[in-house]
Coordinates of N, CA and C and ligand atoms in Angstrom, one line a residue:
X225 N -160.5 -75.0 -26.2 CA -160.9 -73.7 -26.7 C -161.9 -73.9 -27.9
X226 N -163.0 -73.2 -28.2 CA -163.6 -73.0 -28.9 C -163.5 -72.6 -30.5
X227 N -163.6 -72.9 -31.8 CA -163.2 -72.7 -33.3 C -162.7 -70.9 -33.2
X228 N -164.1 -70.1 -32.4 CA -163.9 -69.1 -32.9 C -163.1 -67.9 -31.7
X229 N -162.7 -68.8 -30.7 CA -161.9 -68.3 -29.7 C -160.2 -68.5 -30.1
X230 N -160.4 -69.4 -30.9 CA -158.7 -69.9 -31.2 C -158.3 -68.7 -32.8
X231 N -159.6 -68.3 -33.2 CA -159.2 -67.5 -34.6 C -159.1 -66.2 -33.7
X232 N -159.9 -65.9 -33.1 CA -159.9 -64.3 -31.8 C -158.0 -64.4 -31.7
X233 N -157.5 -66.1 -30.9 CA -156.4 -65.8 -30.5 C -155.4 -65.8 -31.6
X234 N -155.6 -66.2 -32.7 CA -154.8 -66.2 -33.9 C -154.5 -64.4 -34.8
X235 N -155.7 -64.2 -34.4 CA -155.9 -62.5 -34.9 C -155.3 -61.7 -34.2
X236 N -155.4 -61.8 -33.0 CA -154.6 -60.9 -31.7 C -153.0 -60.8 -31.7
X237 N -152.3 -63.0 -32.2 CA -151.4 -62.8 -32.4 C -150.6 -61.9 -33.4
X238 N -151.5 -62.1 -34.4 CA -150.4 -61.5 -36.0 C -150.5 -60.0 -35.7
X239 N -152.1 -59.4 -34.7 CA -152.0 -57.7 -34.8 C -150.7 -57.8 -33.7
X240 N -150.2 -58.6 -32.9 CA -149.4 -58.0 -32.2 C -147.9 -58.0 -32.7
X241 N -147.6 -59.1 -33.5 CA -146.2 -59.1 -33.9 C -146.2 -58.1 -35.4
X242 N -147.3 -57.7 -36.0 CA -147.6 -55.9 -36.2 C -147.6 -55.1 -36.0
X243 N -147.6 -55.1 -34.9 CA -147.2 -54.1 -33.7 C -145.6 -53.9 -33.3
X244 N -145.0 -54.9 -32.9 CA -143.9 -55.2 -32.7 C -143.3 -54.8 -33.9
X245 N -143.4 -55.2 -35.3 CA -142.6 -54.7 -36.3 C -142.7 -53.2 -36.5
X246 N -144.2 -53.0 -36.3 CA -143.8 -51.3 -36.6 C -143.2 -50.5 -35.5
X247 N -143.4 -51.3 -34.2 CA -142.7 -50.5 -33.6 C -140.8 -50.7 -33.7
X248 N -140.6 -51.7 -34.0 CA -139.1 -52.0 -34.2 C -138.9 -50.9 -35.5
X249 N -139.8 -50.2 -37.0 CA -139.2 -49.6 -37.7 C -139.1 -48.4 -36.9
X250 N -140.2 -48.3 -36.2 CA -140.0 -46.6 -35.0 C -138.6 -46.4 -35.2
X251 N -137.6 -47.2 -34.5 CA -136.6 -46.9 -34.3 C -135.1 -46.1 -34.7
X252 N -134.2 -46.0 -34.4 CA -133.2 -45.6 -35.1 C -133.0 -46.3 -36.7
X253 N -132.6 -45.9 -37.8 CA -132.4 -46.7 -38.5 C -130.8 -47.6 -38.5
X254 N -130.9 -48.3 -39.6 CA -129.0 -48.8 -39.1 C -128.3 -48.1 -39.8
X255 N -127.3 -48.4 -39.9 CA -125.8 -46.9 -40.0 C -126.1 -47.9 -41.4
X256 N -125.5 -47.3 -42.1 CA -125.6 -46.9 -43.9 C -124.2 -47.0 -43.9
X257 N -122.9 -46.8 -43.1 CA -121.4 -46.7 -43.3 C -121.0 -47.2 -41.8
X258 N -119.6 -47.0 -42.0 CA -118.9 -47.7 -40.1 C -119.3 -46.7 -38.8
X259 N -119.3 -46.0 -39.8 CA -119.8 -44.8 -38.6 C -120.2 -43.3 -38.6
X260 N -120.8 -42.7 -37.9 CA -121.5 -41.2 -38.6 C -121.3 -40.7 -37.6
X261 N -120.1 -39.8 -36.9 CA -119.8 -39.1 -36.1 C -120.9 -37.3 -35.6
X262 N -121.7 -37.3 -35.1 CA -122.1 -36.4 -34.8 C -121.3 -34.6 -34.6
X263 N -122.2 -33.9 -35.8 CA -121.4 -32.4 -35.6 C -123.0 -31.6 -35.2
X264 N -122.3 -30.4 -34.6 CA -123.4 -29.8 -34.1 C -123.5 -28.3 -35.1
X265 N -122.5 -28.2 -36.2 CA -123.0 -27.1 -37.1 C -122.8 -27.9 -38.4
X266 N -124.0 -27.6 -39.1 CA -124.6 -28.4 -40.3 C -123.2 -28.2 -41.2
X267 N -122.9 -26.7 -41.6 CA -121.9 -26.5 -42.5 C -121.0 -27.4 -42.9
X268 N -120.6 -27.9 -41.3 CA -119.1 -28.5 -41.4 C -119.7 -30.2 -41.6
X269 N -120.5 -30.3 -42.0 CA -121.2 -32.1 -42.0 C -121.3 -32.8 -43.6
X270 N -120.6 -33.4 -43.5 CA -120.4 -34.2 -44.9 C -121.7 -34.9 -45.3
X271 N -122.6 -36.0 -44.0 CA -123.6 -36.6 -45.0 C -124.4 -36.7 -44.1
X272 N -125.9 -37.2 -44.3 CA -126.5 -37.8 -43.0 C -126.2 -39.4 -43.2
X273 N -126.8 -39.8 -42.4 CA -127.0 -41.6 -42.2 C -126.8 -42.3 -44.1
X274 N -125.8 -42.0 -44.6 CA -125.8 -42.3 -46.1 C -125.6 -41.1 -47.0
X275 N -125.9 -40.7 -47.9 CA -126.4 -40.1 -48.8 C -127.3 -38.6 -48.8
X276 N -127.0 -37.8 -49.2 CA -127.9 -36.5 -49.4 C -128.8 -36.8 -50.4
X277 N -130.1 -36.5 -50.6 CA -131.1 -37.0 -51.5 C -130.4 -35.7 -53.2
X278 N -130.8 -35.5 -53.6 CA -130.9 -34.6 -55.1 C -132.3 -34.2 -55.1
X279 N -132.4 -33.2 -55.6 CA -133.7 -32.2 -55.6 C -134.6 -33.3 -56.4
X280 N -135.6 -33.9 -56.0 CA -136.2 -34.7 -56.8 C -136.4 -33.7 -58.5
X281 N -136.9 -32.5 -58.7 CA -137.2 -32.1 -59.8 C -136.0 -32.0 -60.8
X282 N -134.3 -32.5 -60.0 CA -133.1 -32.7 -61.2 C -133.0 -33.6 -61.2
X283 N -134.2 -34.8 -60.8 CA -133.1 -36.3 -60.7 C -133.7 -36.6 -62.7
X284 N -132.9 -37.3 -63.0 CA -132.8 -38.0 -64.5 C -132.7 -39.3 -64.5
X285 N -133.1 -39.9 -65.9 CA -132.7 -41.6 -66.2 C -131.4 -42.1 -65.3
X286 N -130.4 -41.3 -65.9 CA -129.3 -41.7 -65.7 C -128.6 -41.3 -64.3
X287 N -129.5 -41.1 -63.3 CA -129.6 -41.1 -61.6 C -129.6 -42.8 -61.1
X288 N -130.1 -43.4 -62.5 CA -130.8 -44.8 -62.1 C -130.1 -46.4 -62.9
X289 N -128.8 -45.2 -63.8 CA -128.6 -46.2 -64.6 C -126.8 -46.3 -64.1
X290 N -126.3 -47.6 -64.5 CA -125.2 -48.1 -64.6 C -124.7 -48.9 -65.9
X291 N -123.6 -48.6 -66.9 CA -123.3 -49.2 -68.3 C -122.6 -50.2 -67.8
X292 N -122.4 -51.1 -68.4 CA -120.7 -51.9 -68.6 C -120.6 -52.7 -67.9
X293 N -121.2 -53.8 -67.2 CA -121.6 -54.8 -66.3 C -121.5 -55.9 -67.3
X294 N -121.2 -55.6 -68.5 CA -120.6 -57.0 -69.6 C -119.4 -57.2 -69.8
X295 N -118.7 -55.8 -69.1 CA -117.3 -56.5 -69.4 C -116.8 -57.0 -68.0
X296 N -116.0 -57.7 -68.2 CA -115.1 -58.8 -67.0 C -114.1 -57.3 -66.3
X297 N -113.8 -57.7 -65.1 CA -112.9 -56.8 -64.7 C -111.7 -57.8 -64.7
X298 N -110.5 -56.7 -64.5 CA -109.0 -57.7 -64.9 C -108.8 -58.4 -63.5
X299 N -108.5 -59.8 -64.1 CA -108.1 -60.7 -62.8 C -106.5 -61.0 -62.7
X300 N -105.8 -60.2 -63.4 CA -104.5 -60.6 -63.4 C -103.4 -60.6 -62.4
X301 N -103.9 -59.6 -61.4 CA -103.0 -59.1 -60.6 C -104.2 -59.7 -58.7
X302 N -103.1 -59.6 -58.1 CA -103.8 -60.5 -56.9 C -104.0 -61.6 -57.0
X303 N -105.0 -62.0 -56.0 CA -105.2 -63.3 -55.9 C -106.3 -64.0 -57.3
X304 N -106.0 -63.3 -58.1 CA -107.0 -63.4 -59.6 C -108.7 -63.7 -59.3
X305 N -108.9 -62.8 -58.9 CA -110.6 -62.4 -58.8 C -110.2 -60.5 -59.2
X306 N -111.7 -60.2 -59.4 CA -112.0 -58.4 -59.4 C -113.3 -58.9 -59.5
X307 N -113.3 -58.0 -58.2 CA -115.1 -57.6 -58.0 C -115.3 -56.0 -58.7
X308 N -116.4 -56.1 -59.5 CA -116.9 -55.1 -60.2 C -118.3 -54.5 -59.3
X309 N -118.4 -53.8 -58.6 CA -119.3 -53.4 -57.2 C -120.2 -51.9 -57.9
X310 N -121.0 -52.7 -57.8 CA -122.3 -50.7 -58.0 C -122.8 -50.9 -56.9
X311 N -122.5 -50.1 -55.9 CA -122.8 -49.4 -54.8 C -123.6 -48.2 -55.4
X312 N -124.1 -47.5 -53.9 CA -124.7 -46.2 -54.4 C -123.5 -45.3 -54.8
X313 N -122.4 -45.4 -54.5 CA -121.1 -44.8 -55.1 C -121.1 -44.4 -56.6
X314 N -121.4 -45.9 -57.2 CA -121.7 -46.0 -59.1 C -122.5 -45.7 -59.3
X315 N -123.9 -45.6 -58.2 CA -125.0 -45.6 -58.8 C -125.8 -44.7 -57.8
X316 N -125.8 -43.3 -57.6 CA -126.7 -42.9 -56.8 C -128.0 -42.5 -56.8
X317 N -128.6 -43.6 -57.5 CA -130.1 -43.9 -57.8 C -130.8 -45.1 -56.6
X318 N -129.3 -45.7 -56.1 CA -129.7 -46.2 -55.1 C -129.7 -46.3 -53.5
X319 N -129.3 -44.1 -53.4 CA -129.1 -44.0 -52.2 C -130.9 -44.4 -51.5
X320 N -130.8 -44.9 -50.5 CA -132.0 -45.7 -49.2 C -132.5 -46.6 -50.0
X321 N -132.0 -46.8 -50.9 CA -132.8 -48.4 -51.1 C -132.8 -49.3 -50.8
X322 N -131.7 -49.8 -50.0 CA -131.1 -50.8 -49.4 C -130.9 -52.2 -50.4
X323 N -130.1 -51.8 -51.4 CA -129.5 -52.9 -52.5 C -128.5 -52.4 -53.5
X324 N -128.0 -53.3 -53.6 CA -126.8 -53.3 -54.8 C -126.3 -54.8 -55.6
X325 N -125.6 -54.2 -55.7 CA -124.9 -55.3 -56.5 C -123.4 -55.5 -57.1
X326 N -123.1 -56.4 -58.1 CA -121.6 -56.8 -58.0 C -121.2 -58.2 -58.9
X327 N -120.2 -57.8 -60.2 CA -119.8 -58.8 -61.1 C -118.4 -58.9 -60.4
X328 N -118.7 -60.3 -60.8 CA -117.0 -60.7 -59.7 C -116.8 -61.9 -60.9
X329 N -115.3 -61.9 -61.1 CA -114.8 -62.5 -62.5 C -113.4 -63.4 -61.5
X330 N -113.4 -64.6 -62.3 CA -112.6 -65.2 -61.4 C -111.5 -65.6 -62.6
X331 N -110.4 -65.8 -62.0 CA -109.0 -66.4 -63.2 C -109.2 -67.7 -62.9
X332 N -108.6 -68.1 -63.7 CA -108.1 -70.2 -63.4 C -107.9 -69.9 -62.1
X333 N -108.9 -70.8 -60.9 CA -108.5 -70.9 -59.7 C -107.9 -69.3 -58.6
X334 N -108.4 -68.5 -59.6 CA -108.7 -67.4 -58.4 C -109.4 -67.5 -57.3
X335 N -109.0 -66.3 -56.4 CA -110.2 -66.7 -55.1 C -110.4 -65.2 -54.8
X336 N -111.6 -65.5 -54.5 CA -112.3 -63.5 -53.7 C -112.3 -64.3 -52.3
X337 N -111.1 -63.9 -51.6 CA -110.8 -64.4 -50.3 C -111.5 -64.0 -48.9
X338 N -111.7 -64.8 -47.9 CA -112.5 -64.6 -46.7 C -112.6 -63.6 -46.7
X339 N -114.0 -62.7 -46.9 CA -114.4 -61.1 -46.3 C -115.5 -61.3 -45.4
X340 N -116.2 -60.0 -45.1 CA -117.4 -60.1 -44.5 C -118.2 -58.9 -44.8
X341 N -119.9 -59.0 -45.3 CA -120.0 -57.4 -45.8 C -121.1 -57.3 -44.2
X342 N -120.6 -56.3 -43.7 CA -120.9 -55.6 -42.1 C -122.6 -55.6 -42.6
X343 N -122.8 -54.7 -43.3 CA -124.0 -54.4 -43.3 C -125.1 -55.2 -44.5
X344 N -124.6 -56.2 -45.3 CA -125.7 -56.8 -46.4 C -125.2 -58.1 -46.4
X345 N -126.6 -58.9 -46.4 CA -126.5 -60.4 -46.4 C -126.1 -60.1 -48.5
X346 N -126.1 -60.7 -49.1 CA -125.3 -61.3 -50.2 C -126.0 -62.5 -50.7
X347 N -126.1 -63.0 -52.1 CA -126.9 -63.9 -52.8 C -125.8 -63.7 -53.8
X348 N -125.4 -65.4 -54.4 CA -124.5 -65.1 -55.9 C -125.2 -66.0 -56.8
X349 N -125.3 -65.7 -58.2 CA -125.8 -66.6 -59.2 C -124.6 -66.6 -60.1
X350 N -123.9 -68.3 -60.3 CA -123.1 -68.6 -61.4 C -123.4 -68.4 -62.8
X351 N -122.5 -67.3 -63.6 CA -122.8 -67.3 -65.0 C -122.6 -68.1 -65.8
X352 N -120.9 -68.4 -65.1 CA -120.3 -69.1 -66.2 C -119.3 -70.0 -65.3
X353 N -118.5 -71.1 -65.1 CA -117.9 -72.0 -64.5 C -117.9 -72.5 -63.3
X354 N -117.3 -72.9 -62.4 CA -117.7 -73.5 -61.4 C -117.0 -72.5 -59.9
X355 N -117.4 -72.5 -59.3 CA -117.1 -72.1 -58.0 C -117.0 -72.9 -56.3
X356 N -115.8 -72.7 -56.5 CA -116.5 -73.6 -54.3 C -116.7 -72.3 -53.7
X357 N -117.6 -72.4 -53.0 CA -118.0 -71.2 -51.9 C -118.2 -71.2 -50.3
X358 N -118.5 -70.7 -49.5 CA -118.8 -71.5 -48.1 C -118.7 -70.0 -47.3
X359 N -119.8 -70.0 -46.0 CA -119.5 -69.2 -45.0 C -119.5 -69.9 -43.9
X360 N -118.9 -69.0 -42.8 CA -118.6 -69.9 -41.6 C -120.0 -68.8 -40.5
X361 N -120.3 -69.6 -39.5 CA -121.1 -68.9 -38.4 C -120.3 -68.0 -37.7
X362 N -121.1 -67.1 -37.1 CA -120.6 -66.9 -36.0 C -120.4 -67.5 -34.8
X363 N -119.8 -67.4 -33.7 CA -119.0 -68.3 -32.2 C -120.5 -68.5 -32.3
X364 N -120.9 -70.1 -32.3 CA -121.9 -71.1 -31.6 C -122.0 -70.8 -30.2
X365 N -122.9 -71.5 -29.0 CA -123.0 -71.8 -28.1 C -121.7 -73.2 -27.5
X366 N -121.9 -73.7 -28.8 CA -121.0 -75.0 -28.5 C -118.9 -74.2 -27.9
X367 N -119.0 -73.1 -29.1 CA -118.0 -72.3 -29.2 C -117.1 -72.8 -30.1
X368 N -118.1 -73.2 -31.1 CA -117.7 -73.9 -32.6 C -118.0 -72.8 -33.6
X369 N -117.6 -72.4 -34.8 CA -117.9 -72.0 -36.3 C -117.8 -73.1 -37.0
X370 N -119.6 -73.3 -37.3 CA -120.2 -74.2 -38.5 C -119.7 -73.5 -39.9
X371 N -118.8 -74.5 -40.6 CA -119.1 -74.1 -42.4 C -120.1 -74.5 -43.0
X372 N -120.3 -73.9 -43.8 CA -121.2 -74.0 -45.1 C -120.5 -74.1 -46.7
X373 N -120.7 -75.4 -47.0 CA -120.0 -74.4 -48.0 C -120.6 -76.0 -49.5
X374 N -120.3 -75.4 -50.6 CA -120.8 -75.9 -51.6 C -120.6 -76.0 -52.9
X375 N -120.0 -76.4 -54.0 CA -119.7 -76.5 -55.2 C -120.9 -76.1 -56.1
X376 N -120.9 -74.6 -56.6 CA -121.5 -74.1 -57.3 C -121.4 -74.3 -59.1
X377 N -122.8 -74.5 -59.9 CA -122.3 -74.1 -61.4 C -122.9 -73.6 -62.0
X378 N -122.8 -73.2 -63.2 CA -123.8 -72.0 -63.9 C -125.0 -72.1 -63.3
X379 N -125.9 -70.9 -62.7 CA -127.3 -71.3 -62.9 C -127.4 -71.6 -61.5
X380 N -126.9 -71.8 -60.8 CA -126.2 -72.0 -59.3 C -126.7 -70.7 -57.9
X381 N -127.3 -71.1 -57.2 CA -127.1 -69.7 -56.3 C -126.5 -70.3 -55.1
X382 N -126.5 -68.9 -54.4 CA -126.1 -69.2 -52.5 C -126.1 -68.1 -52.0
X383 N -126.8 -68.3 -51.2 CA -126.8 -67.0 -50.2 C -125.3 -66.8 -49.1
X384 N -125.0 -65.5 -48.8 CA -124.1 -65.7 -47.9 C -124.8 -64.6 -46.3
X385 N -125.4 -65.3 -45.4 CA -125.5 -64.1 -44.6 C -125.5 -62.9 -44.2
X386 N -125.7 -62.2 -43.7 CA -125.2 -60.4 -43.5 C -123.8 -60.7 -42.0
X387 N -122.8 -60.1 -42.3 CA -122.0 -59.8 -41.8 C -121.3 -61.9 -41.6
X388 N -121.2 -62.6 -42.0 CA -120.5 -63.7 -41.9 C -119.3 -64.2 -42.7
X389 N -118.3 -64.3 -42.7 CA -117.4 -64.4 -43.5 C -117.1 -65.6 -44.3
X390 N -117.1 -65.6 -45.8 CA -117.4 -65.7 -46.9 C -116.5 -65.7 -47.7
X391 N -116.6 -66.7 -49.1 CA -115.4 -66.8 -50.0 C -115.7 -67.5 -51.0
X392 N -115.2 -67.3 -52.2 CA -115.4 -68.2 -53.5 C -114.3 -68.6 -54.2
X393 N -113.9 -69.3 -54.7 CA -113.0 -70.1 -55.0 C -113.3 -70.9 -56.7
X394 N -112.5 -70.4 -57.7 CA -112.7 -70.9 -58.8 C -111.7 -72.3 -58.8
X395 N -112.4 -73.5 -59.0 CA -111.2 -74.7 -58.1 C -110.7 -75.2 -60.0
X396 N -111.1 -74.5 -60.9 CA -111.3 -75.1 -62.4 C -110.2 -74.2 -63.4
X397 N -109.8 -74.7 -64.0 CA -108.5 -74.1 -65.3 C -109.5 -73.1 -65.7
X398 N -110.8 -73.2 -66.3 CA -111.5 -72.4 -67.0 C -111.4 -71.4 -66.1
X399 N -112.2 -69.7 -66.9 CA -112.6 -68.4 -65.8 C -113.6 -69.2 -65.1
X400 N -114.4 -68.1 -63.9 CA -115.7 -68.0 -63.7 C -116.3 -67.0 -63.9
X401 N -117.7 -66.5 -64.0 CA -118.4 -65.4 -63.9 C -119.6 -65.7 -63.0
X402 N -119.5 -64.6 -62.0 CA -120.8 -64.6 -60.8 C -121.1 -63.0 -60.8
X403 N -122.4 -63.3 -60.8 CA -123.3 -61.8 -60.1 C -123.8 -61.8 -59.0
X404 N -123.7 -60.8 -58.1 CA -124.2 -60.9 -56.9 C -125.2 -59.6 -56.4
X405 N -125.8 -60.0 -55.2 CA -127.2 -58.8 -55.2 C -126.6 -58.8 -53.9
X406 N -126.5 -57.7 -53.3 CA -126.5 -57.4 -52.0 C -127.6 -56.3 -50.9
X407 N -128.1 -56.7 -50.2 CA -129.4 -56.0 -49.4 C -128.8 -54.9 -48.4
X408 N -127.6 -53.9 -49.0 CA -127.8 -52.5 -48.9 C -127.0 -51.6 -49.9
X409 N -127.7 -50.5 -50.1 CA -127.3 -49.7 -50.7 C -124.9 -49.3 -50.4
X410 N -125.1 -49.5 -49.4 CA -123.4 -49.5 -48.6 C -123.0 -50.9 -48.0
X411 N -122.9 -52.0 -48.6 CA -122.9 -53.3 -47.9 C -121.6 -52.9 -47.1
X412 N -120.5 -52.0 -47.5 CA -119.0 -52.2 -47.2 C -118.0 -54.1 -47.5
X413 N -117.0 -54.1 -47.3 CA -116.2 -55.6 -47.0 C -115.0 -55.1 -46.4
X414 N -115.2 -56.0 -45.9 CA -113.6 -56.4 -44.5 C -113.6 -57.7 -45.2
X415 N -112.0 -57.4 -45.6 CA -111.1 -58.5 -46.1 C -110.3 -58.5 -45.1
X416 N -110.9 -60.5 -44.7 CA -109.9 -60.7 -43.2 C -108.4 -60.7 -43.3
X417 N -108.0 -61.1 -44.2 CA -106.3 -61.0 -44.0 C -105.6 -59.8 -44.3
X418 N -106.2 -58.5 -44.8 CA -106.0 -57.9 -45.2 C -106.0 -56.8 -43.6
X419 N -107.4 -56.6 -42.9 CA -107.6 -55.6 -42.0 C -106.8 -56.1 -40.7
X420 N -106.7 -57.6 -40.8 CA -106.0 -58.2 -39.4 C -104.1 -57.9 -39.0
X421 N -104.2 -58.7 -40.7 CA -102.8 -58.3 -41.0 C -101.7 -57.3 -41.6
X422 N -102.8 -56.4 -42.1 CA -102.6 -55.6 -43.4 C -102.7 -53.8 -42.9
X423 N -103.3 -54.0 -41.6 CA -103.9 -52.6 -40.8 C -103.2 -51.6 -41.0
X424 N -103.3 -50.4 -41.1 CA -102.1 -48.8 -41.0 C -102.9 -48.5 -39.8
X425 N -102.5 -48.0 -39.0 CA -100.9 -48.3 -38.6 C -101.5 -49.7 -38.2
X426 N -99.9 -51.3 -38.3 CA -100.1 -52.5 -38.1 C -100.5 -52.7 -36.5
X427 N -101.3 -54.0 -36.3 CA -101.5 -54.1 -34.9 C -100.5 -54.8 -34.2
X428 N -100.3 -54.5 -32.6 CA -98.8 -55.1 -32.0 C -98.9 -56.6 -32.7
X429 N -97.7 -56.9 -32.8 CA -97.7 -58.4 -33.3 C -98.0 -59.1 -31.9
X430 N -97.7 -58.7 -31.2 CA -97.9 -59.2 -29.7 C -98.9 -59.5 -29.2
X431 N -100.0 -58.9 -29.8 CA -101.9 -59.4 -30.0 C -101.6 -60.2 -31.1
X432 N -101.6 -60.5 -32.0 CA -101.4 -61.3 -33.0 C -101.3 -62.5 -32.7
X433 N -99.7 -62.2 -32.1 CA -98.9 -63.4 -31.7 C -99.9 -64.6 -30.7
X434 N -100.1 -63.5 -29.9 CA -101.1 -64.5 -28.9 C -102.9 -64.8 -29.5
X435 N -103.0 -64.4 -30.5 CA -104.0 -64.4 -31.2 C -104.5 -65.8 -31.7
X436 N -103.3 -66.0 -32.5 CA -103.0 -66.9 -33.6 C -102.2 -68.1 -32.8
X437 N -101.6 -67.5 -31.9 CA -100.6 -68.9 -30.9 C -99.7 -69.4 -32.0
X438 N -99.3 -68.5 -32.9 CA -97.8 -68.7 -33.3 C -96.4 -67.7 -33.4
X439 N -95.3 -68.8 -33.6 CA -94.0 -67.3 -33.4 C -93.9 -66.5 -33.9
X440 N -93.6 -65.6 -33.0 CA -93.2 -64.0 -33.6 C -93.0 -64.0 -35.3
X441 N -92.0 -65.2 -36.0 CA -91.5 -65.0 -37.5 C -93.4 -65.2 -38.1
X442 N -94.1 -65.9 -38.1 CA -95.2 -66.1 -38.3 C -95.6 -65.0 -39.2
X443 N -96.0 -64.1 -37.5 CA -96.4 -62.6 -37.5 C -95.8 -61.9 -38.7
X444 N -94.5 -61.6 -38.2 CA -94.2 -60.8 -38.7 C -93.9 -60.8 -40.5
X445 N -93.9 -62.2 -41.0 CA -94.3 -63.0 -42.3 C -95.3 -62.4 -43.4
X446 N -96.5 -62.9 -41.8 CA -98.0 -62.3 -42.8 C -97.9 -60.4 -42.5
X447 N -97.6 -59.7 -41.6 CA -97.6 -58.3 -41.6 C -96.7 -57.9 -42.9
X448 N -96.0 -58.5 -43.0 CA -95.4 -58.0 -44.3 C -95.7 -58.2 -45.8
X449 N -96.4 -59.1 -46.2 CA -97.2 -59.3 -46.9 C -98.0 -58.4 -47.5
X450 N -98.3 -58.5 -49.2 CA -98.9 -57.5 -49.7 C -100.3 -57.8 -49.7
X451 N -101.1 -57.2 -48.7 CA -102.3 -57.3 -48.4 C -103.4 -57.0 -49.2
X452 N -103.0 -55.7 -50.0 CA -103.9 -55.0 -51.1 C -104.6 -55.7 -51.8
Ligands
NAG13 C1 -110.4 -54.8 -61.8 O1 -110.7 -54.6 -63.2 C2 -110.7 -53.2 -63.5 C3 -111.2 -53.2 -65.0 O2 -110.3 -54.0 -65.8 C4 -109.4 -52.6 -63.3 O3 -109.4 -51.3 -63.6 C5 -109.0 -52.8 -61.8 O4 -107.7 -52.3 -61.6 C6 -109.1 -54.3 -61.4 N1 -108.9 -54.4 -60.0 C7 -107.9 -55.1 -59.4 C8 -107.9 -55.1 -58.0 O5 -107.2 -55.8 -60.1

């Protein structure tokens, strides 16, 4: 091919995956929450796809603001982590924006245990001590789940996927401090031992049982467990 036949075909490419993108935003957008059940009289409808907007001419500063992101939340109880989460919940300056965020405070050797946020990949930056972290894939081809995982320290980042399940681990006597950015306005989390094992109403142990390929006392061990 010719210099100015290969730029022709280089131009055609990028207008077409241009194309392709705008037509992919055509589309539906993605659910903002687990799910948005359709009503057919407005009255009775709680939200659309997220959030109701505010009359732009009442929105104010403090539509946009969130205080108190310096103090630690208490790690005493649980598995010694508290995540401090501004969602558009805290903050409804960020309904459609698609971001949020999150101070997560760790005890000596606390852990913010395997979750998964459905709808936002996740980035953490270490403030203050050390963290192990790691996500796993989803089912490979091989029909393996690859880990990831890494010894973080101040100053430190790591991304965690959107929807892969995730975990940080203070392995050190000292606290930690991490901040995290998440890419939606509703990331949600499913904490695995908690929805698997922890469900109202619980699931048969008898899925379980065969789940996990151990005895019934297993089961019924971790169902009983304070999941919260
Ligand atoms: C997290 O910390 C806040 C502020 O101290 C506290 O109100 C909340 O109960 C804590 N959450 C958990 C799960 O311990």
């Amino acid at each position: 091919m010719m210099k100015g036949s290969v730029l022709m075909y280089q131009v055609a490419t990028v207008a077409l995956l241009a194309l392709a993108c705008s037509l992919a935003f055509a589309y539906d957008p993605s659910p903002l929450q687990d799910f948005c059940v359709a009503v057919d009289k407005y009255d009775s409808a709680v939200f659309v796809n997220g959030k109701f907007c505010k009359d732009p001419k009442d929105v104010k500063a403090e539509d946009f603001f969130f205080p108190g992101l310096d103090i630690a939340g208490d790690t005493s109880s649980g598995q010694g982590s508290n995540v401090t989460a501004v969602t558009v919940e805290q903050l409804p300056g960020l309904n459609t924006l698609g971001i949020s965020l999150a101070r997560i405070d760790f005890a000596s050797y606390g852990l913010n245990p395997p979750h998964t946020h459905p709808r936002g990949t996740e980035f953490i930056i270490v403030l203050e001590g050390t963290l192990l972290v790691g996500f796993v894939t989803s089912n490979q081809a091989d029909g393996k789940n690859r880990l990831f995982t890494k010894v973080l320290n101040t100053g430190d980042v790591f991304v965690f996927p959107i929807g892969l399940i995730h975990f940080q681990w203070n392995p050190k006597k000292s606290k930690a401090i991490a901040f995290a950015g998440l890419s939606s306005q509703n990331p949600g989390v499913i904490t695995i031992a908690n929805a698997v094992f922890g469900s109202e109403p619980p699931i048969n142990p008898d899925v379980l049982i065969k789940a996990f390929q151990v005895d019934k006392n297993v089961i019924e061990l971790l169902q009983k467990q304070f999941w919260k």
